[in-house]
mmCIF file of C-alpha atoms and ligand atoms in Angstrom:
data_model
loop_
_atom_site.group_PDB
_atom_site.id
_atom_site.type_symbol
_atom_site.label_atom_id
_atom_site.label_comp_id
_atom_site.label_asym_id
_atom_site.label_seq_id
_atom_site.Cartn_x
_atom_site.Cartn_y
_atom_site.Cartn_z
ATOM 1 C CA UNK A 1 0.000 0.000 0.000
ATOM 2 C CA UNK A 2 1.291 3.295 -0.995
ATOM 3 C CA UNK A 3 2.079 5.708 2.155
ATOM 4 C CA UNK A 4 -0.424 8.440 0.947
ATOM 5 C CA UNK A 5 -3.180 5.509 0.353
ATOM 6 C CA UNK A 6 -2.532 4.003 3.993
ATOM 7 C CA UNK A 7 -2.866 7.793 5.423
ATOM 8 C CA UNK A 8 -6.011 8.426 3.781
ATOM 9 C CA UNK A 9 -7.791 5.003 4.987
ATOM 10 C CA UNK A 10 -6.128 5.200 8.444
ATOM 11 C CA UNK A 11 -6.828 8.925 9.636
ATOM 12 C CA UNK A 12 -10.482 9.302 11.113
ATOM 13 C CA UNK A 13 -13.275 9.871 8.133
ATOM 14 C CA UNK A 14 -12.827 8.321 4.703
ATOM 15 C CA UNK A 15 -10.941 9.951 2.079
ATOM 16 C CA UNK A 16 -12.607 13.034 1.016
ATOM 17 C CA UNK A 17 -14.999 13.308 4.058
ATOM 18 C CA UNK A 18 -14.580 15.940 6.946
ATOM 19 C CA UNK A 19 -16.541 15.411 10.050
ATOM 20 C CA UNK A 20 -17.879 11.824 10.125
ATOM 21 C CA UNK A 21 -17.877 9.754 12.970
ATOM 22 C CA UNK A 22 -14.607 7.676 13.160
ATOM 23 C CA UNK A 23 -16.073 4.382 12.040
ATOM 24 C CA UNK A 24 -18.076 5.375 8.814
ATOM 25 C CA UNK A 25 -17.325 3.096 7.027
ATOM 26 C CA UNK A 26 -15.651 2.917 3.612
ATOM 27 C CA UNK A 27 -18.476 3.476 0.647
ATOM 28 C CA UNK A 28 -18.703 3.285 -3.383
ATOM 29 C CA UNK A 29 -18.567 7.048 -3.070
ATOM 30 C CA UNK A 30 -15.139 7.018 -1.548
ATOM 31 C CA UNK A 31 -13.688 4.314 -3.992
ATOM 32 C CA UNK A 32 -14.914 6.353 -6.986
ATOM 33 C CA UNK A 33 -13.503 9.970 -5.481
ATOM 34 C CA UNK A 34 -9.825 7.894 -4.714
ATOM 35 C CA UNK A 35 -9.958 6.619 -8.956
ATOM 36 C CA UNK A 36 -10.820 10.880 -9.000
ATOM 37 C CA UNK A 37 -7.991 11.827 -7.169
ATOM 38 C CA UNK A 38 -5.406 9.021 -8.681
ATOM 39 C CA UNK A 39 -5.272 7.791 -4.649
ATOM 40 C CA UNK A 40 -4.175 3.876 -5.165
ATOM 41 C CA UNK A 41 -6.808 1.404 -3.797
ATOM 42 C CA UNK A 42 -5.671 -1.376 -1.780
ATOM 43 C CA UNK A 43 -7.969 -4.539 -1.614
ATOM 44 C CA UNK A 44 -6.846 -7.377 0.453
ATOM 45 C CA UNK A 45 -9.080 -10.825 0.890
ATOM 46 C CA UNK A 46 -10.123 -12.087 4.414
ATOM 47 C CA UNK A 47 -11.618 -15.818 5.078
ATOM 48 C CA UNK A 48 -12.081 -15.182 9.259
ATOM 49 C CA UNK A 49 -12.857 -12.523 11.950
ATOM 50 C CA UNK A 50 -8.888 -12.418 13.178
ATOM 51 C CA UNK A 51 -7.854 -11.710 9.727
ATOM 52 C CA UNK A 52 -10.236 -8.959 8.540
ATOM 53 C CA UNK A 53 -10.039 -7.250 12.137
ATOM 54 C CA UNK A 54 -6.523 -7.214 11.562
ATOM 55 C CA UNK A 55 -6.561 -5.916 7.880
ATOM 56 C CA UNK A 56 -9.318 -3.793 8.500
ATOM 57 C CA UNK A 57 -6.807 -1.878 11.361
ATOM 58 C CA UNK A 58 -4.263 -1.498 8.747
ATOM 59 C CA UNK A 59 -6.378 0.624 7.347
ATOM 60 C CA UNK A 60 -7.434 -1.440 4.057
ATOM 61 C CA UNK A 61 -10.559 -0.195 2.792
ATOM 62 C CA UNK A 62 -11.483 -2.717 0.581
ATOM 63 C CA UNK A 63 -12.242 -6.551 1.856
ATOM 64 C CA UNK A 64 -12.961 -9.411 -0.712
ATOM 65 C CA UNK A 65 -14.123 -12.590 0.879
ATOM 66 C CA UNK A 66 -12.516 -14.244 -2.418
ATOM 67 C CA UNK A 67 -14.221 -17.564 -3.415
ATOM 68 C CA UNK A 68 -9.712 -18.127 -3.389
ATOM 69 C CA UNK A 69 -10.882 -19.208 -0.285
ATOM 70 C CA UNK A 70 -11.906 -22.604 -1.645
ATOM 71 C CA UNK A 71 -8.393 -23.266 -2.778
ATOM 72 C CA UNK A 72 -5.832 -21.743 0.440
ATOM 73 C CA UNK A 73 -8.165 -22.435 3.137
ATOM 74 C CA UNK A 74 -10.627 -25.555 2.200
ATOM 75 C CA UNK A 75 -8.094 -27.077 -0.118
ATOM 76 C CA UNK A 76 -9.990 -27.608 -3.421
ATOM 77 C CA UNK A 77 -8.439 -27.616 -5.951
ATOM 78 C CA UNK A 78 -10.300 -24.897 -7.443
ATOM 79 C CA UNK A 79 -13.115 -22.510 -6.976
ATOM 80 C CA UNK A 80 -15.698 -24.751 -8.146
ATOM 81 C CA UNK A 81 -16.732 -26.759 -5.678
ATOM 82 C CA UNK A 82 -17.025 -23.771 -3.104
ATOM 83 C CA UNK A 83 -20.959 -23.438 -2.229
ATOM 84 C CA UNK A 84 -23.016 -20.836 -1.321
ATOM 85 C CA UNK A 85 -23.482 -22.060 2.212
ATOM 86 C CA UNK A 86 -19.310 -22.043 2.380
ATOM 87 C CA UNK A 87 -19.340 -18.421 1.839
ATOM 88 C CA UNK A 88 -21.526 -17.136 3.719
ATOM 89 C CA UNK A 89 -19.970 -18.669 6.287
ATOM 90 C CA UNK A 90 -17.284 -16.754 5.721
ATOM 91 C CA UNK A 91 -18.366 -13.854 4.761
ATOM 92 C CA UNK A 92 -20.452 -13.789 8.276
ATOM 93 C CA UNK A 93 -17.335 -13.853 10.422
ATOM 94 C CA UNK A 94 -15.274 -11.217 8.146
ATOM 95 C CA UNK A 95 -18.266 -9.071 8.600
ATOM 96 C CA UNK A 96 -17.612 -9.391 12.422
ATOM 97 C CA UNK A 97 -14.176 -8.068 12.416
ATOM 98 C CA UNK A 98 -14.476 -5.640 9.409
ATOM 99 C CA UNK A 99 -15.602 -1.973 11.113
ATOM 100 C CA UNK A 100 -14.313 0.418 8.374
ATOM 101 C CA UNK A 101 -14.240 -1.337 5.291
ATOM 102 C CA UNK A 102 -16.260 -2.376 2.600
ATOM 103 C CA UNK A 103 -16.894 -6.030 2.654
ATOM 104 C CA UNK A 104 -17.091 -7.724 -0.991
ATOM 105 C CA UNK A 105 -18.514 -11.190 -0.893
ATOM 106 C CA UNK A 106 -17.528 -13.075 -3.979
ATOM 107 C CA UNK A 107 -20.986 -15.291 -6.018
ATOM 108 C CA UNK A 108 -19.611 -18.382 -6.475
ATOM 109 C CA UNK A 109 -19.671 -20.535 -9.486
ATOM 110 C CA UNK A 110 -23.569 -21.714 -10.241
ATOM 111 C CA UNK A 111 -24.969 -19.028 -7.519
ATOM 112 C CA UNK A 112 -25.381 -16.229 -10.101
ATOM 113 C CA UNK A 113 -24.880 -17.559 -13.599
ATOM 114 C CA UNK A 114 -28.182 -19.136 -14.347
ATOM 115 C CA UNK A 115 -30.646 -16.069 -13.958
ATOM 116 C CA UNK A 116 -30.533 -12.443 -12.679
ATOM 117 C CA UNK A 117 -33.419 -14.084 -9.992
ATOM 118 C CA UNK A 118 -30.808 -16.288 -9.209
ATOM 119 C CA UNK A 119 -28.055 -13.874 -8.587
ATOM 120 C CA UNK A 120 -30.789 -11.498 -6.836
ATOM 121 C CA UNK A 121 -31.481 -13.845 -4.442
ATOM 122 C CA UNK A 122 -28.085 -15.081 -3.776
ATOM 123 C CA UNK A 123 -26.830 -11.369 -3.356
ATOM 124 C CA UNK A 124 -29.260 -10.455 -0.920
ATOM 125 C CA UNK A 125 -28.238 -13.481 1.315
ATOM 126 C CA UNK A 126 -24.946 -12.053 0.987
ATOM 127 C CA UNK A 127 -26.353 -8.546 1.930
ATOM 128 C CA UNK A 128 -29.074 -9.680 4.373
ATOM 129 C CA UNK A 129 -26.845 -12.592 6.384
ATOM 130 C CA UNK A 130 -23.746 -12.003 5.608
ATOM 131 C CA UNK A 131 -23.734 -8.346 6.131
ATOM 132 C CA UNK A 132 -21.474 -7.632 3.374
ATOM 133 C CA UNK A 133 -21.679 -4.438 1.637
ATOM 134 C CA UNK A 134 -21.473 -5.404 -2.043
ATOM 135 C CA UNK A 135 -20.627 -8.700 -4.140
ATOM 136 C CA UNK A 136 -18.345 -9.845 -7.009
ATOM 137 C CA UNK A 137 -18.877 -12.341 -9.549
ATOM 138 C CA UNK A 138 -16.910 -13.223 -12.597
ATOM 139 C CA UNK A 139 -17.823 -11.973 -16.471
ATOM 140 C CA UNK A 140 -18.222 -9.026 -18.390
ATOM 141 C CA UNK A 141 -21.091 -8.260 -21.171
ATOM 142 C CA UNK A 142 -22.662 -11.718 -21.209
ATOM 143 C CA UNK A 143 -23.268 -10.926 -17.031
ATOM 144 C CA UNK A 144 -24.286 -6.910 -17.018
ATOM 145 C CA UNK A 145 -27.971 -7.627 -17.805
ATOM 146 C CA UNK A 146 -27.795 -9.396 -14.096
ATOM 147 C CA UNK A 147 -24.953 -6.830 -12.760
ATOM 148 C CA UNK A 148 -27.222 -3.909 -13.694
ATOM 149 C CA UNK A 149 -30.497 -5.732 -12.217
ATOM 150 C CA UNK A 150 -28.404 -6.379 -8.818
ATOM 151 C CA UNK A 151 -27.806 -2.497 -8.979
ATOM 152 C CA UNK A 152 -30.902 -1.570 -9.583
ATOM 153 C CA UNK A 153 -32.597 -3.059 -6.240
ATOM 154 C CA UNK A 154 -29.591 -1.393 -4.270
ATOM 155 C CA UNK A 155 -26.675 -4.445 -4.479
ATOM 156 C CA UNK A 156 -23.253 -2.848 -5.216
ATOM 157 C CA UNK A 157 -21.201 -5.095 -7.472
ATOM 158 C CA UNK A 158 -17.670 -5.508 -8.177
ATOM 159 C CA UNK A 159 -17.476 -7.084 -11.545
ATOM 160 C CA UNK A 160 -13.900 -9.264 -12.980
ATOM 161 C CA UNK A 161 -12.748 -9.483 -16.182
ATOM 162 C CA UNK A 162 -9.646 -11.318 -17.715
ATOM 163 C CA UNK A 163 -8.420 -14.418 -16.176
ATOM 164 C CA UNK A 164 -11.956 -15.739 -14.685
ATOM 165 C CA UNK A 165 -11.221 -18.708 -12.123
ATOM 166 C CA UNK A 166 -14.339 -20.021 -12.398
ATOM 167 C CA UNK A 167 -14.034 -20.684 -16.410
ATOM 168 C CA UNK A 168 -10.481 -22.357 -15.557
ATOM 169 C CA UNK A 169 -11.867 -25.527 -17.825
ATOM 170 C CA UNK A 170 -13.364 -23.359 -20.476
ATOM 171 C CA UNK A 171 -10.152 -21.210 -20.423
ATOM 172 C CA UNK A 172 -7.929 -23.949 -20.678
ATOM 173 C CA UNK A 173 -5.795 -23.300 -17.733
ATOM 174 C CA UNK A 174 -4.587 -20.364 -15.505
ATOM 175 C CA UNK A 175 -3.540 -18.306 -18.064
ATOM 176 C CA UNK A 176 -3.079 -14.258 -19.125
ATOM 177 C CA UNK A 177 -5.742 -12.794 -20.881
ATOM 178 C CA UNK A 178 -5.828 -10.228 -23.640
ATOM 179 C CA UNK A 179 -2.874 -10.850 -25.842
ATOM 180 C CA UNK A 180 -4.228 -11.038 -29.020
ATOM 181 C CA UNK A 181 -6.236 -8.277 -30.887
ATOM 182 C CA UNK A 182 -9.332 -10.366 -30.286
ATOM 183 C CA UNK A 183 -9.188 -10.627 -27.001
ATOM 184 C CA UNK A 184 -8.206 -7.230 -25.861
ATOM 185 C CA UNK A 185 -10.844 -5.457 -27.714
ATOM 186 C CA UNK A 186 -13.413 -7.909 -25.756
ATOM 187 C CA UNK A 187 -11.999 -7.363 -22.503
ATOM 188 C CA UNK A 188 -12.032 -3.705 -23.098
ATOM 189 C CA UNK A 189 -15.692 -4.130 -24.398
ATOM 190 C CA UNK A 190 -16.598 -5.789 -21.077
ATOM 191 C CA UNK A 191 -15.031 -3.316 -18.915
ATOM 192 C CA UNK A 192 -17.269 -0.456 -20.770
ATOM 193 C CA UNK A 193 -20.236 -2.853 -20.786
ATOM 194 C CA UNK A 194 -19.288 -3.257 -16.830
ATOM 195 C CA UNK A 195 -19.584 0.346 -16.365
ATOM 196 C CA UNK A 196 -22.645 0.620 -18.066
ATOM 197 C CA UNK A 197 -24.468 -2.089 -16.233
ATOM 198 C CA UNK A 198 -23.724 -0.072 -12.791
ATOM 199 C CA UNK A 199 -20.687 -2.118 -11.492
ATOM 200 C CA UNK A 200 -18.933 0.002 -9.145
ATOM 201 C CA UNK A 201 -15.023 -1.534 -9.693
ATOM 202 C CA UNK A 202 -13.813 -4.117 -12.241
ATOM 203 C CA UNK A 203 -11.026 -6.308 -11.081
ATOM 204 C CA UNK A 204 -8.598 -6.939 -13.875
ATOM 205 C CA UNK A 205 -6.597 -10.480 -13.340
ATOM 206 C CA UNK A 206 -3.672 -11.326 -15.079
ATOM 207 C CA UNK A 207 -4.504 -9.190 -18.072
ATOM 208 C CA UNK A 208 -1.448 -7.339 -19.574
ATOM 209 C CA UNK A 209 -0.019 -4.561 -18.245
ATOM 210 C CA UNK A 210 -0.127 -2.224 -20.901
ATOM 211 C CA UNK A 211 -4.036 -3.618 -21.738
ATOM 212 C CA UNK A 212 -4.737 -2.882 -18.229
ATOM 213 C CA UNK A 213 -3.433 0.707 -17.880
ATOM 214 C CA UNK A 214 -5.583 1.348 -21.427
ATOM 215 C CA UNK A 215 -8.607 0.180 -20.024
ATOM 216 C CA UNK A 216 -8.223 2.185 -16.857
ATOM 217 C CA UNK A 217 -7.899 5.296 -18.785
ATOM 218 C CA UNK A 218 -11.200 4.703 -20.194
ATOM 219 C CA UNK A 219 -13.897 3.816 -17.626
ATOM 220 C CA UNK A 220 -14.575 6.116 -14.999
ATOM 221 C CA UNK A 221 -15.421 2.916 -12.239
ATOM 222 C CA UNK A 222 -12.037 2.047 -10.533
ATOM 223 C CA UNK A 223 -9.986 -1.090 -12.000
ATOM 224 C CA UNK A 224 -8.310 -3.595 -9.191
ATOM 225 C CA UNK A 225 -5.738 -5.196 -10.634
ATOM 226 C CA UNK A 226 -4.386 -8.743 -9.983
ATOM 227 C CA UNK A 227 -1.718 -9.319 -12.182
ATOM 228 C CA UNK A 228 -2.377 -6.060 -14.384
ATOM 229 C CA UNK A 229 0.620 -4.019 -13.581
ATOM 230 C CA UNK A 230 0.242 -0.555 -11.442
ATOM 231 C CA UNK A 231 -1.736 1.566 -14.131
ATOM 232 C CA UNK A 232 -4.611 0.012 -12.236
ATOM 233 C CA UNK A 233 -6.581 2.004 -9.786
ATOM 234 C CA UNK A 234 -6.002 -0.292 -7.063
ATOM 235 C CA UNK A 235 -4.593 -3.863 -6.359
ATOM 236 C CA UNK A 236 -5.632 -6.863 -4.969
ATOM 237 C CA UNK A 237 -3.959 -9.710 -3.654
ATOM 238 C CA UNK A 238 -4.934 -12.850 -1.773
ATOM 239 C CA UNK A 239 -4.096 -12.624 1.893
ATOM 240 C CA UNK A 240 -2.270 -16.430 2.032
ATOM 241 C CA UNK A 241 0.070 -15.616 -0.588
ATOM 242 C CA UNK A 242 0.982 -11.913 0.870
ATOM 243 C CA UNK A 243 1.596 -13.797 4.114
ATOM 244 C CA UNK A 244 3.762 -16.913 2.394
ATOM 245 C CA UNK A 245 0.649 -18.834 4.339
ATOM 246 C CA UNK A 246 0.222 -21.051 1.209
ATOM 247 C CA UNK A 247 3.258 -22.603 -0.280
ATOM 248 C CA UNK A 248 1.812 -24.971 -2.892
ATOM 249 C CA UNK A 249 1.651 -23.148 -5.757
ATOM 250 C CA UNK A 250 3.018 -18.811 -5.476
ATOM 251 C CA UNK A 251 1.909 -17.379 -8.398
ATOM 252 C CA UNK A 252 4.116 -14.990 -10.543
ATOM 253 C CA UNK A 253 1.815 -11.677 -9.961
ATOM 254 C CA UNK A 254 2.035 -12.106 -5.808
ATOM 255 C CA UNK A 255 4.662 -10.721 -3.524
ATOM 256 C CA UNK A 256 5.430 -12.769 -0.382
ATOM 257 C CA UNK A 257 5.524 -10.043 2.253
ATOM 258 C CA UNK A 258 5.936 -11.848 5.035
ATOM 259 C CA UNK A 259 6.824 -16.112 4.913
ATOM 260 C CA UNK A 260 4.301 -17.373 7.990
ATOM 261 C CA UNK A 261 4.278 -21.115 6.823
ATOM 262 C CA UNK A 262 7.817 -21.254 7.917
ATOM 263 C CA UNK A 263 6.872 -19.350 11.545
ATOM 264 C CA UNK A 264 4.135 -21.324 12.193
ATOM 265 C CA UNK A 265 6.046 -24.614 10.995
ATOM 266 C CA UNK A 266 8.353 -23.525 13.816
ATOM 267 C CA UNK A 267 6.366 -22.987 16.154
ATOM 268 C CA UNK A 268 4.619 -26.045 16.254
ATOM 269 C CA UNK A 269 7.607 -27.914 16.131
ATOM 270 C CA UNK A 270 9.161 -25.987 18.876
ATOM 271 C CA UNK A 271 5.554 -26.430 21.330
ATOM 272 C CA UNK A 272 5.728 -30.641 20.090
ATOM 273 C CA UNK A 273 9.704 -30.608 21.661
ATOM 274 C CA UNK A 274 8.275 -29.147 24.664
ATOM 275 C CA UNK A 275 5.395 -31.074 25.324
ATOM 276 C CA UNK A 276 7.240 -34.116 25.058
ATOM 277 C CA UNK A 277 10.403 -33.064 26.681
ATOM 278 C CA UNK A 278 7.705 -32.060 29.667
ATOM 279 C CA UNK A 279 9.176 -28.939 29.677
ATOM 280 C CA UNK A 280 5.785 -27.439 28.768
ATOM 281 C CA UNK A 281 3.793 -26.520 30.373
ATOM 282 C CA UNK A 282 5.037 -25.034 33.520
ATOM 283 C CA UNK A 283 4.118 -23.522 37.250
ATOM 284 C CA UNK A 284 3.296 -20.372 35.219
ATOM 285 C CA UNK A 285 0.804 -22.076 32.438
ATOM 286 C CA UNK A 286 -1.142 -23.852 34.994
ATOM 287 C CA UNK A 287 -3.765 -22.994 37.977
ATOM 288 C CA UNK A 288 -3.353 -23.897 41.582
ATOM 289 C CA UNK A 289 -5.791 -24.738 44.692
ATOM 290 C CA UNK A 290 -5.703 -24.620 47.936
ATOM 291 C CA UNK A 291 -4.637 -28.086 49.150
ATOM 292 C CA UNK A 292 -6.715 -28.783 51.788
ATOM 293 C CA UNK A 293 -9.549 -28.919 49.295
ATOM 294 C CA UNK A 294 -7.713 -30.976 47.622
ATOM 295 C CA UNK A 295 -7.376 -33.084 50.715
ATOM 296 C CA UNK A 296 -10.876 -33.366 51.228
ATOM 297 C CA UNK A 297 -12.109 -33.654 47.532
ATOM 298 C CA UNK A 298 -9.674 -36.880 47.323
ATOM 299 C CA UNK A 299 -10.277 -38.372 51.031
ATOM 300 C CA UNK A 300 -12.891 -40.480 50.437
ATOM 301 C CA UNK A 301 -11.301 -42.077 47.178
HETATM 302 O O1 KIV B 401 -11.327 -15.138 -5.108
HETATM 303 C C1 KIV B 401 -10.486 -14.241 -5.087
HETATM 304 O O2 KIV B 401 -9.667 -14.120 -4.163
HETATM 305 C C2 KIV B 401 -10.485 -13.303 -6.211
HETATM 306 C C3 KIV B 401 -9.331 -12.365 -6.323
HETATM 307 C C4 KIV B 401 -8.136 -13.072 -6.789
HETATM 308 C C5 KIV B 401 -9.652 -11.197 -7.177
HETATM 309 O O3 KIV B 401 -11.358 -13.328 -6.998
#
């Protein structure tokens, strides 16, 4: 996160707001004023209440409860198989911890695609139960008839464009999107059609840098970038892979700042050695009583 974006989300009203109370919390408004005002936006995803509390004091004000989650924290192998029921779930407890920003639960594959009743009714559960503040789900023109019905009842939506994980099979593989003329001009057509629809940020995963900085210049919604270069708006990343959490597969657009597998690896090897060296745990780890109740308790045994 760039200093001046961290100053702006961490000092007491949202960017471009004087007065508010000191836990109004992060809106469209303010995302679209920060694209205004060339302030980066940082987006970080968050699976629990520990994790979003944390982020969310760090001054982040954008959470995405990433279907990613099926991958680095259920261990599918991809998004698929994550449910409905699975996020919410989720989403629920990053709602708990999040008091400033501006929760994004992610549709998951099948929740969203088959009808815009569909997708309305799985939003609002989002919304309703999972007191998010918006939702994300995966495609550009083909999905704005249902993005701009989700808008018009009130549901804020993040759409994403580019690599889609949910098409993985159709895509043929986790790969960059928009290098050929085809491509690019559809990408750039979805981003407009996007925009049109009511979406209120696009991410843009693993879609050249170059492409990426173009298609920022020409919607006014904010662009989050995963794997898009920094002429994005904002970026995104996914919170195990920032942390080194989840070391079986890093892919080539994150940055490991921190590597926790290793510390918590550690850790638990250090608290096993103790535990059965008996050195663990000791007078100051456990509770006392008075002996004579003890006495008594055990007298008649
Ligand atoms: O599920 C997720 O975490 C995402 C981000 C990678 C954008 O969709």
């Amino acid at each position: 996160m760039s200093k001046k974006s961290a100053k702006s989300v961490q000092r007491e009203t949202p960017p471009g707001e004087a007065g508010s109370s000191p836990l109004r919390r992060v809106t469209i408004n303010d995302l679209r004023r920060m694209k205004e005002q060339g302030e980066k936006i940082v987006m970080l995803t968050a699976y629990d209440y520990v994790t979003a509390q944390l982020i969310d004091q760090a001054g982040v004000p954008l959470i995405l409860v990433g279907d990613s989650l099926g991958i680095v924290v259920l261990g599918y192998e991809t998004t698929l198989p994550v449910t409905l029921e699975e996020m919410l779930h989720h989403v629920k407890a990053v709602g708990r911890g999040a008091q400033r920003a501006f929760v994004v639960a992610d549709m998951p594959f099948m929740t969203y695609q088959v009808s815009a009743e569909q997708a309305l009714l799985n939003a609002g559960r989002f919304l309703q139960e999972g007191t998010a503040q918006g939702v994300k789900l995966e495609g550009g023109e083909p999905m704005a008839p249902t993005v701009a019905r989700l808008v018009e009842v009130g549901i804020p939506v993040m759409g994403h464009i580019g690599l889609t994980p949910q098409s993985v099979h159709q895509l043929g593989g986790y790969r960059v999107q928009g290098r050929t003329v085809e491509v690019a001009r559809r990408l750039l057509n979805d981003a407009r059609c996007l925009e049109q629809a009511g979406a209120f940020a696009i991410v843009l995963e693993c879609v050249p840098a170059p492409l990426a900085a173009a298609i920022t210049e020409r919607v006014n919604v904010p662009t989050i970038g995963i794997g898009a270069g920094a002429g994005c708006d904002g970026q995104v990343q996914v919170l195990h892979d920032l942390l080194g959490l989840f070391t079986g597969f890093v892919p080539r657009h994150a940055k490991q700042y921190a590597q926790l597998a290793q510390i918590i690896r550690q850790a638990v090897e250090t608290y096993r050695d103790e535990v059965q060296a008996g050195t663990f745990p000791t007078a100051e780890h456990a509770f006392g009583m008075e002996e004579a109740i003890l006495r008594e308790a055990l007298a008649e045994e």
